[in-house]
Coordinates of C-alpha atoms and ligand atoms in Angstrom, one line a residue:
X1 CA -53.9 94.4 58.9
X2 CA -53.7 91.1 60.9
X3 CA -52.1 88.5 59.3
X4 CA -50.5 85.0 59.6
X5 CA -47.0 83.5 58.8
X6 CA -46.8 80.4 56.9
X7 CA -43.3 79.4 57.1
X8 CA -42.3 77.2 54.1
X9 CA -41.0 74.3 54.7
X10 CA -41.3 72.8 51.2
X11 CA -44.1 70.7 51.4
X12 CA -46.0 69.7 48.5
X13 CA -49.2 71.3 50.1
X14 CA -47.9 74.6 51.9
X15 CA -50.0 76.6 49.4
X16 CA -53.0 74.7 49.9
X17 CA -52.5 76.3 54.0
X18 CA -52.7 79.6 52.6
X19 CA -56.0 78.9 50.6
X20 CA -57.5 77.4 53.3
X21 CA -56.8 80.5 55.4
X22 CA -58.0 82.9 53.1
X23 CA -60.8 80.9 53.0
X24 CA -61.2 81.5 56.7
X25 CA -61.0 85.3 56.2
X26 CA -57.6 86.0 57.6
X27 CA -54.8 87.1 55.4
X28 CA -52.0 85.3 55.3
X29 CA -48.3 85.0 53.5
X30 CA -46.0 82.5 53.0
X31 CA -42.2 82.9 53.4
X32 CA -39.9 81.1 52.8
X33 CA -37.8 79.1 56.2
X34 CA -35.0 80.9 55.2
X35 CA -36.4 84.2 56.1
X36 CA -34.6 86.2 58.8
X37 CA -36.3 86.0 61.8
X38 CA -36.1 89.8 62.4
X39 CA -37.9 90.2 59.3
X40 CA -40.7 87.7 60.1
X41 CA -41.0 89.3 63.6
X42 CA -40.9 92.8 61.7
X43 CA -44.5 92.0 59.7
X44 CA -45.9 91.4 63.2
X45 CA -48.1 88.1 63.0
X46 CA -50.9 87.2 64.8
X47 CA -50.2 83.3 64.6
X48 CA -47.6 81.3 62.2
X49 CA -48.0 77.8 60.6
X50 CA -45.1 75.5 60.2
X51 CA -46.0 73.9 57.1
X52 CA -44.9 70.2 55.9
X53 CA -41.6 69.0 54.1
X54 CA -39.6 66.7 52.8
X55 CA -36.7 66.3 55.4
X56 CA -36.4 64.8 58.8
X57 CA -35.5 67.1 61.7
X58 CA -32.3 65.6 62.6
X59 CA -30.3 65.4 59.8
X60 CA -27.4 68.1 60.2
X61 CA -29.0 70.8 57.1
X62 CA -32.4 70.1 57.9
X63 CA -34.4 73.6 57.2
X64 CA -34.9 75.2 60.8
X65 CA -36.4 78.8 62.1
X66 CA -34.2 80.3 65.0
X67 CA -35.6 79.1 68.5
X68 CA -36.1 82.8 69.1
X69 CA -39.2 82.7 67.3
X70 CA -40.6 80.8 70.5
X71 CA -40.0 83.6 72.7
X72 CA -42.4 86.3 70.7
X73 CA -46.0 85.1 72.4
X74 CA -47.1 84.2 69.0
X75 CA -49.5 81.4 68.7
X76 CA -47.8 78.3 66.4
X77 CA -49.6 75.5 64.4
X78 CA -47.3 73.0 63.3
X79 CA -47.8 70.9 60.6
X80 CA -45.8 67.6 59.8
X81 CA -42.6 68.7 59.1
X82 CA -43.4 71.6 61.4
X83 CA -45.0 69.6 64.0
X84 CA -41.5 67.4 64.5
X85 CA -39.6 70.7 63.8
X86 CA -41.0 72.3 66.4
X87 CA -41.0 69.4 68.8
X88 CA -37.5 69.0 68.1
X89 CA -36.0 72.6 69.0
X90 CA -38.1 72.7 72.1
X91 CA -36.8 69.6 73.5
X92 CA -38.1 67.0 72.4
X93 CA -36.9 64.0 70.3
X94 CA -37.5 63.3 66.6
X95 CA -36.3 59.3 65.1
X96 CA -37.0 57.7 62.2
X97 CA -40.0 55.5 62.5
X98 CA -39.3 51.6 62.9
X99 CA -40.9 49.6 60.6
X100 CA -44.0 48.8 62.1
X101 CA -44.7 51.8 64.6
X102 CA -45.1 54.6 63.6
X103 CA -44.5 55.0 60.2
X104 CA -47.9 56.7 58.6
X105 CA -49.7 57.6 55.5
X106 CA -52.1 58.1 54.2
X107 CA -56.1 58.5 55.7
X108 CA -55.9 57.3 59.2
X109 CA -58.6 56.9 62.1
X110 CA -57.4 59.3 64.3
X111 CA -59.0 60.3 68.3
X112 CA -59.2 63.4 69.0
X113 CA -58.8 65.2 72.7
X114 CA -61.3 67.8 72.1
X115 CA -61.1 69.9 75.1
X116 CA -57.6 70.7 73.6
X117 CA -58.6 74.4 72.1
X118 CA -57.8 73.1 68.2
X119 CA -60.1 70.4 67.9
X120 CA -62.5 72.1 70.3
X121 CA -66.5 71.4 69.1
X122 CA -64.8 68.5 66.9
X123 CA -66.3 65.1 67.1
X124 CA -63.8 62.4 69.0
X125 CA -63.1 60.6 65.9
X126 CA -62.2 60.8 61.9
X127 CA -60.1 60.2 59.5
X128 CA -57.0 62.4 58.9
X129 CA -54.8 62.6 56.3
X130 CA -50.8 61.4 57.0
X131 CA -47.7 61.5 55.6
X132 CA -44.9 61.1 57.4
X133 CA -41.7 58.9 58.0
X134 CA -40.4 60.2 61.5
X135 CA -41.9 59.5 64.5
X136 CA -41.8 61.9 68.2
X137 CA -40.2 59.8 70.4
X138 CA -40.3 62.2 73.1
X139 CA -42.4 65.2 73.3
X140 CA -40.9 68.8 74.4
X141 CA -41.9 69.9 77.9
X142 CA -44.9 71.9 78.4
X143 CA -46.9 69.5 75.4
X144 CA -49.9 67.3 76.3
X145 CA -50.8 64.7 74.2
X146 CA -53.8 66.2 72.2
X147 CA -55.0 63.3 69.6
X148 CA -53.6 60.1 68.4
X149 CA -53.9 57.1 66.0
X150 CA -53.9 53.2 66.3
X151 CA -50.4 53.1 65.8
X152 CA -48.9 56.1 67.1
X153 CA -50.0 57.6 70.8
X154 CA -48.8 61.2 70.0
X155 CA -50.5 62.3 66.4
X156 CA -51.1 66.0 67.7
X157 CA -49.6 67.7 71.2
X158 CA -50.5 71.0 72.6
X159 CA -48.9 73.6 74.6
X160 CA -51.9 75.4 75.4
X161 CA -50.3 78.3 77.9
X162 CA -47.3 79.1 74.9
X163 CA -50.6 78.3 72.4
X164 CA -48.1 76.1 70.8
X165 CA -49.6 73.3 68.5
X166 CA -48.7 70.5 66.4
X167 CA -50.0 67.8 64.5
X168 CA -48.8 65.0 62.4
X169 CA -51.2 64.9 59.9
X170 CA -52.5 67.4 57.0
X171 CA -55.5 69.7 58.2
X172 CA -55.2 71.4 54.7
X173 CA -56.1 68.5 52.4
X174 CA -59.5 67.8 51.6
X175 CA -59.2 64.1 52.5
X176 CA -58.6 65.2 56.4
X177 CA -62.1 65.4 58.0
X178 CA -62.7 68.3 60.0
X179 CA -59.5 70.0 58.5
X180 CA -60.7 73.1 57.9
X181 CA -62.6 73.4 61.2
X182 CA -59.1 72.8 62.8
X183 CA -57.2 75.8 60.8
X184 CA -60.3 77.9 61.9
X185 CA -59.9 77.5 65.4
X186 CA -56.6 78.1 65.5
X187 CA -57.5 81.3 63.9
X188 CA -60.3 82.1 65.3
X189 CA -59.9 80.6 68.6
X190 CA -56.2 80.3 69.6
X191 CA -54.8 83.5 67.2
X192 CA -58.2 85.9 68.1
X193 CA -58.4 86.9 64.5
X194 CA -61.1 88.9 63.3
X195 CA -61.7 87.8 59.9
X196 CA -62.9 89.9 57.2
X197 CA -60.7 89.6 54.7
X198 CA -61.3 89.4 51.6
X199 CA -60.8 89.7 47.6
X200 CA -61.4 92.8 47.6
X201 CA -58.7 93.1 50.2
X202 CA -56.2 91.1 48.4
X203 CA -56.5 93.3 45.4
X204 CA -56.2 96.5 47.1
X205 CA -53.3 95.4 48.5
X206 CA -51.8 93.8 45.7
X207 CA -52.0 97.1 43.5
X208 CA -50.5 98.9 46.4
X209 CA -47.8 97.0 46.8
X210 CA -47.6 96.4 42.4
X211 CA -47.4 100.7 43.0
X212 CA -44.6 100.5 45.3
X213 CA -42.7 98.0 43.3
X214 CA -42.8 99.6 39.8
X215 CA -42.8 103.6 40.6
X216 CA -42.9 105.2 37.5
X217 CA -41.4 102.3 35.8
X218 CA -42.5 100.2 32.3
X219 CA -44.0 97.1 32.2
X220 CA -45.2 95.3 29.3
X221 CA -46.8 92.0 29.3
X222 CA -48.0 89.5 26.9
X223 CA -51.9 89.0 27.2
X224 CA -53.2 85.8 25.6
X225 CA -56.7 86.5 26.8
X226 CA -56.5 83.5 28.6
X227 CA -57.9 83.7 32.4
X228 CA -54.5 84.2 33.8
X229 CA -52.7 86.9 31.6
X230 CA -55.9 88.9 31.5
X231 CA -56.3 89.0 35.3
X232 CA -52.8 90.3 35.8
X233 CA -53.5 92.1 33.2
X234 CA -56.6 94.1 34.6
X235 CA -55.1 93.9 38.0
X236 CA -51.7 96.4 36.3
X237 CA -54.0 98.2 34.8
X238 CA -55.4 99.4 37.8
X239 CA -52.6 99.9 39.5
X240 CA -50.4 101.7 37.4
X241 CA -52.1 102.6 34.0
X242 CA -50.7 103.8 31.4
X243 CA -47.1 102.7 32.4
X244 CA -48.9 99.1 30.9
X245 CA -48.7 97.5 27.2
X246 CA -50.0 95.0 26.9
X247 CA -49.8 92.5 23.9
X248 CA -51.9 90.5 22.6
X249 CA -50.8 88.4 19.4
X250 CA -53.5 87.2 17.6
X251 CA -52.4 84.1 16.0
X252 CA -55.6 83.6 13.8
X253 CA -56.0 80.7 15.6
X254 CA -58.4 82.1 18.3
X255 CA -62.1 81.3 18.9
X256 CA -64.9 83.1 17.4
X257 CA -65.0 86.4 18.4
X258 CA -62.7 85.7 21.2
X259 CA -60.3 88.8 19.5
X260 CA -62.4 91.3 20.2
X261 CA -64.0 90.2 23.5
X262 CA -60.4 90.4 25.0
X263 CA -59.6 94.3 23.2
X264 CA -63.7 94.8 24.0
X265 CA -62.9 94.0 27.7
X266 CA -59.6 96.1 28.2
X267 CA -61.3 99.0 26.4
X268 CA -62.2 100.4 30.1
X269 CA -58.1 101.2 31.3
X270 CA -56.2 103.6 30.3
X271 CA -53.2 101.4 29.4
X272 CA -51.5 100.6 26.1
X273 CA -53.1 97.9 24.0
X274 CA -51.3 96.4 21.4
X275 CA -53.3 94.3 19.1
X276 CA -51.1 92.2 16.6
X277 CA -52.7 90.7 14.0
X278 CA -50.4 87.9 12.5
X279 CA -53.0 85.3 11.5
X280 CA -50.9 85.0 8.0
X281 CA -47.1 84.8 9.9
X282 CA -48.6 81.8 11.7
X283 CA -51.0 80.1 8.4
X284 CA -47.9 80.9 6.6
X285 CA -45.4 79.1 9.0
X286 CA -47.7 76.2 9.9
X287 CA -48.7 75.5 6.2
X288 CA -48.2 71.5 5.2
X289 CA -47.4 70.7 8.5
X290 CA -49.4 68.2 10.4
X291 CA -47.0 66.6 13.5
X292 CA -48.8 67.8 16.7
X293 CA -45.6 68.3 17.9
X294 CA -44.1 70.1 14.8
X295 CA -47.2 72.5 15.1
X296 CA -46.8 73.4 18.8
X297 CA -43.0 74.5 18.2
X298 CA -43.7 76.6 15.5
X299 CA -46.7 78.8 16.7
X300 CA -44.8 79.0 20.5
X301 CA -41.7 80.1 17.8
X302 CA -43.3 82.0 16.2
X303 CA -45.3 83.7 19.0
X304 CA -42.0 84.8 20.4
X305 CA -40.9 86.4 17.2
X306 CA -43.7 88.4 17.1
X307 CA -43.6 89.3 20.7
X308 CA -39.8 90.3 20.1
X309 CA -40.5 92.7 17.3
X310 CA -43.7 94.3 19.4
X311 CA -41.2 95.2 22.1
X312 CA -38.6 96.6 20.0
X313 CA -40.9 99.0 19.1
X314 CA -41.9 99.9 22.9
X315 CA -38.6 99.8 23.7
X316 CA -36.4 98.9 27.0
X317 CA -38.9 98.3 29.6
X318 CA -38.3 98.0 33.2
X319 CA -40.6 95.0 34.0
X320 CA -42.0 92.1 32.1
X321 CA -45.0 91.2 33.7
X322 CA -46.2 87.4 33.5
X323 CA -49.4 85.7 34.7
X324 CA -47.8 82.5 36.5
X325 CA -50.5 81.4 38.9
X326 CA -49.8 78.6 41.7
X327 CA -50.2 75.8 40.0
X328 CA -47.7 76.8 36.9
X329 CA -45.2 77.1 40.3
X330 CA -44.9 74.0 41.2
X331 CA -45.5 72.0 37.9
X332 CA -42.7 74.0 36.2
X333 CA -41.0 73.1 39.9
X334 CA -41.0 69.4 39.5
X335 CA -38.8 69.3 36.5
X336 CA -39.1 65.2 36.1
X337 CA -42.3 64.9 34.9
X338 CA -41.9 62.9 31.5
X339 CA -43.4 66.1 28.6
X340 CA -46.9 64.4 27.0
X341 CA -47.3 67.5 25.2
X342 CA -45.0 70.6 24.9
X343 CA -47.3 73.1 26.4
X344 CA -46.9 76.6 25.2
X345 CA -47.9 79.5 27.5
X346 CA -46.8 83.1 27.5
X347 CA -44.3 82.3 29.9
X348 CA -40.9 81.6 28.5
X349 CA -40.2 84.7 27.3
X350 CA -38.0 86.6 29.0
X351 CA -35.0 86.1 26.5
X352 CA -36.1 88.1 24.1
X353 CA -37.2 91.2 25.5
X354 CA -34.8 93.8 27.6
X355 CA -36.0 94.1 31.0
X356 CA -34.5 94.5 34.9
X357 CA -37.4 92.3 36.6
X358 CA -40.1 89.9 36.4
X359 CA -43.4 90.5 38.2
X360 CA -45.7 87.8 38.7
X361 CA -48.5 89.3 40.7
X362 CA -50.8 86.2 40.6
X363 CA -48.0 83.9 41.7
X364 CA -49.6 83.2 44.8
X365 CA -53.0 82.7 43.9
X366 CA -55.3 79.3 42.8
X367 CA -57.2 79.0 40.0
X368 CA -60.1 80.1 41.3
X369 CA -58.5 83.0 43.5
X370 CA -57.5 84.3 40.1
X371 CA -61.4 84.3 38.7
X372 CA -62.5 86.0 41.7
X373 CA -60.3 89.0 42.0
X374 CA -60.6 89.2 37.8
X375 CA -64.7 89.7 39.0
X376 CA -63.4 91.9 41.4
X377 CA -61.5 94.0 38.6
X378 CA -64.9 94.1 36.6
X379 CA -63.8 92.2 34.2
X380 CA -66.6 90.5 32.4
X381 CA -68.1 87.3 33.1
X382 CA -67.2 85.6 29.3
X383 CA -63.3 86.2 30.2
X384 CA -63.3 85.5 34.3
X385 CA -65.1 82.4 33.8
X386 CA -63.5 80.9 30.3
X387 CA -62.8 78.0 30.0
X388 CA -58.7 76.9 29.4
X389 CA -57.7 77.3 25.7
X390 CA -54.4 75.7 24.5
X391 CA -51.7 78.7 23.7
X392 CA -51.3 77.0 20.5
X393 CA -55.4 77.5 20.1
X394 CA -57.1 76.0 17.7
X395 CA -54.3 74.9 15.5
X396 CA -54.3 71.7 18.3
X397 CA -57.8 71.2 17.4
X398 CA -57.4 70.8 13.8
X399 CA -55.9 67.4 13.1
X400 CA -53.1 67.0 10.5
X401 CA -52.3 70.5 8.7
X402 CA -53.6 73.6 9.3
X403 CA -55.4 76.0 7.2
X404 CA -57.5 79.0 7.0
X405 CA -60.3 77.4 5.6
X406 CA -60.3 74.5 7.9
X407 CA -59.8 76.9 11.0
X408 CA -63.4 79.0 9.8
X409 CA -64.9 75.5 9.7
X410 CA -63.9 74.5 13.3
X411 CA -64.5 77.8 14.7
X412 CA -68.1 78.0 13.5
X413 CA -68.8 74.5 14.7
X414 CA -67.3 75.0 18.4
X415 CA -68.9 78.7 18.7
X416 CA -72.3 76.4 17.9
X417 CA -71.5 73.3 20.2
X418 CA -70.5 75.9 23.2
X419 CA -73.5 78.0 22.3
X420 CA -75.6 74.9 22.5
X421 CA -74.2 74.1 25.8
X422 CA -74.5 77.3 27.5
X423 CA -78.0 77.1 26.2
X424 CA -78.7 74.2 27.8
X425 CA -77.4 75.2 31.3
X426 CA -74.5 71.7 30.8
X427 CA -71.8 74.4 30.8
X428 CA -72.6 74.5 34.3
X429 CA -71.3 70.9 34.6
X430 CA -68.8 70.2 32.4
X431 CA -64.6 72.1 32.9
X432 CA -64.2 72.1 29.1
X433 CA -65.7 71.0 26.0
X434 CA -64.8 71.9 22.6
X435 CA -64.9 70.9 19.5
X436 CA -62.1 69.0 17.1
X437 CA -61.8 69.0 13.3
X438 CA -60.8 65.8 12.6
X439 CA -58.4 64.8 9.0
X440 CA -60.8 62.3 8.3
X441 CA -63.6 62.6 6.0
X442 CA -66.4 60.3 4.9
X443 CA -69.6 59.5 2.4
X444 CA -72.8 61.5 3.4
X445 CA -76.1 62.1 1.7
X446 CA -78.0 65.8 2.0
X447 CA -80.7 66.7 -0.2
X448 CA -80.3 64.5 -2.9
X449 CA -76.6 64.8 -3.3
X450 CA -73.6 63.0 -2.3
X451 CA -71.6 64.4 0.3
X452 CA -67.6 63.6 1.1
X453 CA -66.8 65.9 3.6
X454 CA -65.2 66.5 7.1
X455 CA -66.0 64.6 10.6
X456 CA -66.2 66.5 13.7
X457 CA -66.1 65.5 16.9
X458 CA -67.0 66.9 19.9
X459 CA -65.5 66.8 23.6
X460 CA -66.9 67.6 27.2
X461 CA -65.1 66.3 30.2
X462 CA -65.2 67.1 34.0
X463 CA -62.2 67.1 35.9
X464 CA -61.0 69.0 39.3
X465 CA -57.0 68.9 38.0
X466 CA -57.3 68.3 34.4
X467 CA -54.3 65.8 35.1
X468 CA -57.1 63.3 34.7
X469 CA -60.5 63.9 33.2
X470 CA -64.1 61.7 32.9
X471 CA -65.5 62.0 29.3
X472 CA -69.1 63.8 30.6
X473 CA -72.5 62.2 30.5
X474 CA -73.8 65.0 28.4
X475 CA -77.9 64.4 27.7
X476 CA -78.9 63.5 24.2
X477 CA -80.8 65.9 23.6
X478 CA -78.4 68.4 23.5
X479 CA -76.2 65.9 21.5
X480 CA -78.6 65.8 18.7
X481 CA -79.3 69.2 18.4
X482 CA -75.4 70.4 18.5
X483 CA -75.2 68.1 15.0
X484 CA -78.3 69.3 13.3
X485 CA -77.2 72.6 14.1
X486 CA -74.0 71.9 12.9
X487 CA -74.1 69.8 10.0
X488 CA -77.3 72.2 8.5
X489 CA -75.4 76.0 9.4
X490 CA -71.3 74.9 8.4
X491 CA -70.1 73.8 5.1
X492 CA -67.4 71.3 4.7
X493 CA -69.2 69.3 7.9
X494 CA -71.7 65.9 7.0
X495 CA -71.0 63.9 10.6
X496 CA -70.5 64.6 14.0
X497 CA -69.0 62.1 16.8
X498 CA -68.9 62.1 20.4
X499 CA -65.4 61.3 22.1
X500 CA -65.9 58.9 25.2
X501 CA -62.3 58.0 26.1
X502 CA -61.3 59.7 29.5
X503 CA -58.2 60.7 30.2
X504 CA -56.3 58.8 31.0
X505 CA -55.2 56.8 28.5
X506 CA -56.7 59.6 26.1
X507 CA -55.4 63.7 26.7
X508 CA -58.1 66.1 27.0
X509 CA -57.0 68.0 23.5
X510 CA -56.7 65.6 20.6
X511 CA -53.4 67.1 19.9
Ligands
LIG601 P1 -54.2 67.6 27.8 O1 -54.6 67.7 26.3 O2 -52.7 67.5 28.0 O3 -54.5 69.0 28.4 O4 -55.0 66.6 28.6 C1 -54.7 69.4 29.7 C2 -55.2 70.8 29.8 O5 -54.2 71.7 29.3 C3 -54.7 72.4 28.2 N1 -53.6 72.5 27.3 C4 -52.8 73.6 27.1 N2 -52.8 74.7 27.8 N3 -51.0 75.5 26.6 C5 -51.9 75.7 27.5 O6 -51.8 76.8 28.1 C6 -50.9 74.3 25.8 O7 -50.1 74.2 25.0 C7 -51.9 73.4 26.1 N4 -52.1 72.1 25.7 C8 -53.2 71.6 26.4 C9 -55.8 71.6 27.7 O8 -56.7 72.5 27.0 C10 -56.4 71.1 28.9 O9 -57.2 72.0 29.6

């Protein structure tokens, strides 16, 4: 299978390169710089990309690849880091920018030679995307100039007879213009791939290579029938069966029906499904409590308690299998981020089961990789294409304490407001939307009675990163007939608000 070589130099967009060539159609891995050049040469790549990262070329332990790499005929894109790297063990010379040469970031106006093959087809001009604090003083022999800014006269060089390139700025970010056109010439153009690849692909060679790795080993994993847990899920399933448990703790705390749709939708593999329910363990633990905080320690305590005492049973296993995706990698990589909320995913368990390895099959894979090879598993639509659910569920969506009672209430109301949505096509629209029982309750009228029951309020946002999110413009219409439908069909409900803070300085859960 052809395939391209991202070498990793630790920039905070190197995975965003490997979407954007699978996006292409060519397949592609990432390894790490420290990867043996044998090894590298032994996988047989039609091209490689140099990615970004954070060091300057020469400083004495700046990451490096062995020169020897630029003696194999393959085809090289250079990015940033790369770019410099490679200029810099071909020859050429690498400083730190003066103050006002140089020095770039951010979107810059950027001219483009476009009989150089990259940028071939391209229009002369548009705005790249930069970030970078050295500057190529002198470029290796061999290199043409191939675009530049206003302030710096060598933004991209080519070595078209090696089909060496670099350039200084990001192709792979969305703010570059013409980014993607770039990584799919040198694809297409400069590394003569094919193309083709494709989910389907990916998954067949992810269960062969899950099949290698576990033989006739155990793995067990714990499915929250979140997106994440259930595509790794589906994806061992298919690859090695019944050498699968999977479970899934049902903290009471899901959404309606959301317990069966997960066991319903795993009914198809022959693996183990374990079904806990412990919806009176959690009520019981989280009874009288009411600090957001409090409440999230005690369910992600009490989740692993439960989890602890399902493995026992199953016994030593060989793997634990975990659902990480991309994006878990590099927040749980940054390690200074201040903790807004204490977020509690299946991860974090490895302590208290016996195993020899972790597999994290999705680890390389976006968010919306992930949905598509779960469609390519057949699983259905109402789990692929779910919305995110806090771990801690619905116990973050009751304000101040937590009981059965109240949970009923709040499922019923959401199950209406997302029915009412879906009905209304919004869902389409809006990344999440849910609905919150609040603690507070006030004077209503119905029939001819006095009412003094519970508020609700509702929440829709859109947002690409859910780091930030825009409350959503959701039509009235639909407003209105989410609280008559609510307020006549649950008890314990007389008024029904609509939350208009984006986030930030509101979060997206209440809790
Ligand atoms: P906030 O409320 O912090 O939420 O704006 C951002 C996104 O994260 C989800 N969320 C969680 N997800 N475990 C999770 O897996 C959690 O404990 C958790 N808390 C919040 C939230 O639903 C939103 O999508």
């Amino acid at each position: 299978m052809e395939k391209i070589l991202i070498i990793d130099f630790g920039g905070q967009y190197n995975q965003l390169i490997a979407r954007r060539v699978r996006e292409c159609g060519v397949y592609c891995e990432v390894k790490p710089w420290t990867a043996p050049a044998a090894e590298l040469k032994a996988m047989e790549p039609i091209g490689m990309i140099f990615t970004g990262g954070p060091d300057s070329v020469y400083l004495a332990d700046a990451p490096k690849v062995d020169a020897e790499i630029f003696t194999w005929g393959v085809p090289i894109l250079g990015i940033c880091y790369g770019c410099q790297l490679m200029a810099h063990l071909l020859g050429g010379e690498v400083t730190p920018a003066q103050e006002d040469s140089a020095r770039e970031y951010g979107k810059t106006v950027t001219y483009y030679n476009t009989s150089c093959e990259l940028f071939q087809g391209l229009p002369q001009e548009g705005v790249s995307w930069m970030s970078h604090g050295d500057y190529m003083a002198r470029v290796p022999e061999g290199f043409a100039l191939a675009a530049h800014s206003d302030a710096c006269p060598n933004v991209a060089i080519a070595d078209e007879h090696r089909r060496f390139y670099g350039v200084q700025f990001h192709p792979e970010v969305n703010h570059t213009e013409y980014g993607t056109e770039m990584i799919r010439s040198f694809l297409y153009h400069i590394c003569h791939a094919h193309g083709g690849w494709t989910m389907e692909d990916y998954k067949n060679t992810a269960i062969a290579s899950l099949r290698e790795k576990i033989g006739a080993g155990k793995v067990l994993l714990a499915l929250s029938g979140g997106v994440d847990s259930s595509v790794a899920a589906a994806l061992l399933a298919e690859a090695v069966g019944s050498q699968l448990t999977c479970v899934f703790v049902d903290h009471g705390l899901m959404r309606l029906k959301e317990g069966d749709e997960v066991e319903e939708a795993f009914s198809k593999w022959a693996m183990n499904f374990v079904r806990v329910d412990a919806e009176n363990r959690f009520l019981l633990k989280l009874a009288g409590v009411s600090e957001p905080e409090r409440k999230r320690k005690i369910i992600g305590e009490e989740f692993v308690r439960v989890f602890e005492e399902e493995a026992k049973k199953i016994g030593a296993v060989d793997y634990l299998a975990q659902g990480t995706i991309y994006p878990d990698v590099i927040e749980s990589g940054t390690g200074a981020a201040a903790v807004i909320k204490s977020h509690h995913n299946v991860g974090g368990l490895p302590d208290c089961v016996e195993f020899k390895e972790i597999v994290e099959p999705l680890r390389m894979l976006f968010k919306d990789e992930v949905r598509q090879l779960g469609r390519e598993l057949g699983l259905p639509e109402y789990l692929v294409s779910r919305q995110p659910f806090p771990g801690p569920g619905l116990a973050v969506r009751i304000i101040g304490d937590v009981t059965k009672e109240k949970a009923d209430v709040l499922r019923l109301a959401d199950f209406i407001f997302r029915d009412e949505v879906a009905r209304y096509g919004e869902d389409q629209n809006l990344n999440q939307f849910f609905a919150v029982l609040t603690n507070t309750r006030s004077v209503g009228v119905m029939g001819d009675g006095r009412t003094y029951d519970y508020t609700l309020a509702l929440r829709a946002v859109t947002t690409s990163d859910f780091m930030t999110a825009s409350w959503a413009r959701i039509p009235y219409d639909l407003l209105e007939r989410v609280s008559t439908r609510i307020v006549n069909e649950v008890k314990g409900i007389n008024r029904i608000v609509y939350d208009i803070t984006s986030k930030p300085p509101a979060t997206i859960e209440w809790e």
